[in-house]
């Protein structure tokens, strides 16, 4: 998943977001645009309280956004 959209980084991203994209990582406060560049587009999206969204990338990786389209949390499950 990492760096899947690295060639199309939007100019409005912060230096911290650009560093996370290069590493293929996620952090709290990251914008949706940076998240898309870092890990790609989700397989599906669900509403998640107070205008937030749950982005499902696979059966084992989900990211939660607030109503400002900023990362508030993520969940990575093992394949056991």
Short mmCIF file of C-alpha atoms in Angstrom, two decimals:
data_model
loop_
_atom_site.label_atom_id
_atom_site.label_comp_id
_atom_site.label_asym_id
_atom_site.label_seq_id
_atom_site.Cartn_x
_atom_site.Cartn_y
_atom_site.Cartn_z
CA UNK A 1 0.00 0.00 0.00
CA UNK A 2 2.74 2.47 0.83
CA UNK A 3 3.53 5.32 -1.49
CA UNK A 4 0.95 4.18 -4.02
CA UNK A 5 0.18 7.75 -5.16
CA UNK A 6 3.54 9.35 -4.41
CA UNK A 7 3.81 10.87 -7.89
CA UNK A 8 0.68 12.97 -7.37
CA UNK A 9 1.33 14.68 -4.01
CA UNK A 10 -0.90 17.78 -3.67
CA UNK A 11 1.04 21.03 -3.03
CA UNK A 12 -1.06 21.91 0.04
CA UNK A 13 0.35 19.12 2.23
CA UNK A 14 2.51 19.78 5.28
CA UNK A 15 6.14 18.64 5.52
CA UNK A 16 5.05 16.04 8.12
CA UNK A 17 2.42 14.67 5.72
CA UNK A 18 4.94 14.46 2.89
CA UNK A 19 7.36 12.55 5.16
CA UNK A 20 4.55 10.14 6.15
CA UNK A 21 3.66 9.58 2.48
CA UNK A 22 7.28 8.70 1.71
CA UNK A 23 7.23 6.15 4.56
CA UNK A 24 3.71 4.87 3.80
CA UNK A 25 2.56 5.69 7.35
CA UNK A 26 -0.47 7.30 8.99
CA UNK A 27 -0.64 9.76 11.91
CA UNK A 28 -3.39 11.52 13.88
CA UNK A 29 -4.26 14.84 12.26
CA UNK A 30 -3.21 13.71 8.78
CA UNK A 31 -5.48 15.06 6.02
CA UNK A 32 -7.55 12.83 3.75
CA UNK A 33 -5.48 13.97 0.74
CA UNK A 34 -2.25 12.89 2.46
CA UNK A 35 -3.85 9.63 3.59
CA UNK A 36 -4.87 8.81 0.01
CA UNK A 37 -1.31 9.46 -1.17
CA UNK A 38 0.19 7.41 1.65
CA UNK A 39 -1.92 4.25 1.61
CA UNK A 40 -4.11 4.58 -1.48
CA UNK A 41 -7.88 4.65 -1.77
CA UNK A 42 -10.12 2.59 0.51
CA UNK A 43 -12.13 -0.40 -0.69
CA UNK A 44 -15.21 1.04 1.04
CA UNK A 45 -16.36 3.84 3.33
CA UNK A 46 -18.89 3.89 6.18
CA UNK A 47 -20.42 6.72 8.17
CA UNK A 48 -18.85 6.85 11.61
CA UNK A 49 -20.54 9.16 14.14
CA UNK A 50 -20.73 12.98 14.08
CA UNK A 51 -19.99 13.25 10.38
CA UNK A 52 -16.87 11.11 10.50
CA UNK A 53 -15.97 8.26 8.18
CA UNK A 54 -14.53 4.78 8.56
CA UNK A 55 -12.31 3.98 5.59
CA UNK A 56 -11.84 0.26 5.00
CA UNK A 57 -8.69 -0.66 3.09
CA UNK A 58 -8.83 -4.39 3.76
CA UNK A 59 -10.28 -6.82 6.28
CA UNK A 60 -7.31 -6.00 8.51
CA UNK A 61 -6.77 -2.22 8.09
CA UNK A 62 -9.23 0.64 8.75
CA UNK A 63 -8.79 4.39 9.27
CA UNK A 64 -11.21 6.75 11.03
CA UNK A 65 -11.68 10.39 9.97
CA UNK A 66 -13.46 13.20 11.78
CA UNK A 67 -15.89 15.59 10.09
CA UNK A 68 -12.93 17.79 9.05
CA UNK A 69 -11.46 14.87 7.05
CA UNK A 70 -8.54 14.43 9.45
CA UNK A 71 -7.30 11.08 10.78
CA UNK A 72 -8.39 10.50 14.39
CA UNK A 73 -7.49 6.80 14.67
CA UNK A 74 -6.75 3.62 12.74
CA UNK A 75 -6.98 -0.09 13.33
CA UNK A 76 -4.66 -2.77 12.06
CA UNK A 77 -5.70 -6.35 12.80
CA UNK A 78 -3.55 -9.44 12.45
CA UNK A 79 -4.41 -12.11 9.89
CA UNK A 80 -4.65 -14.85 12.55
#
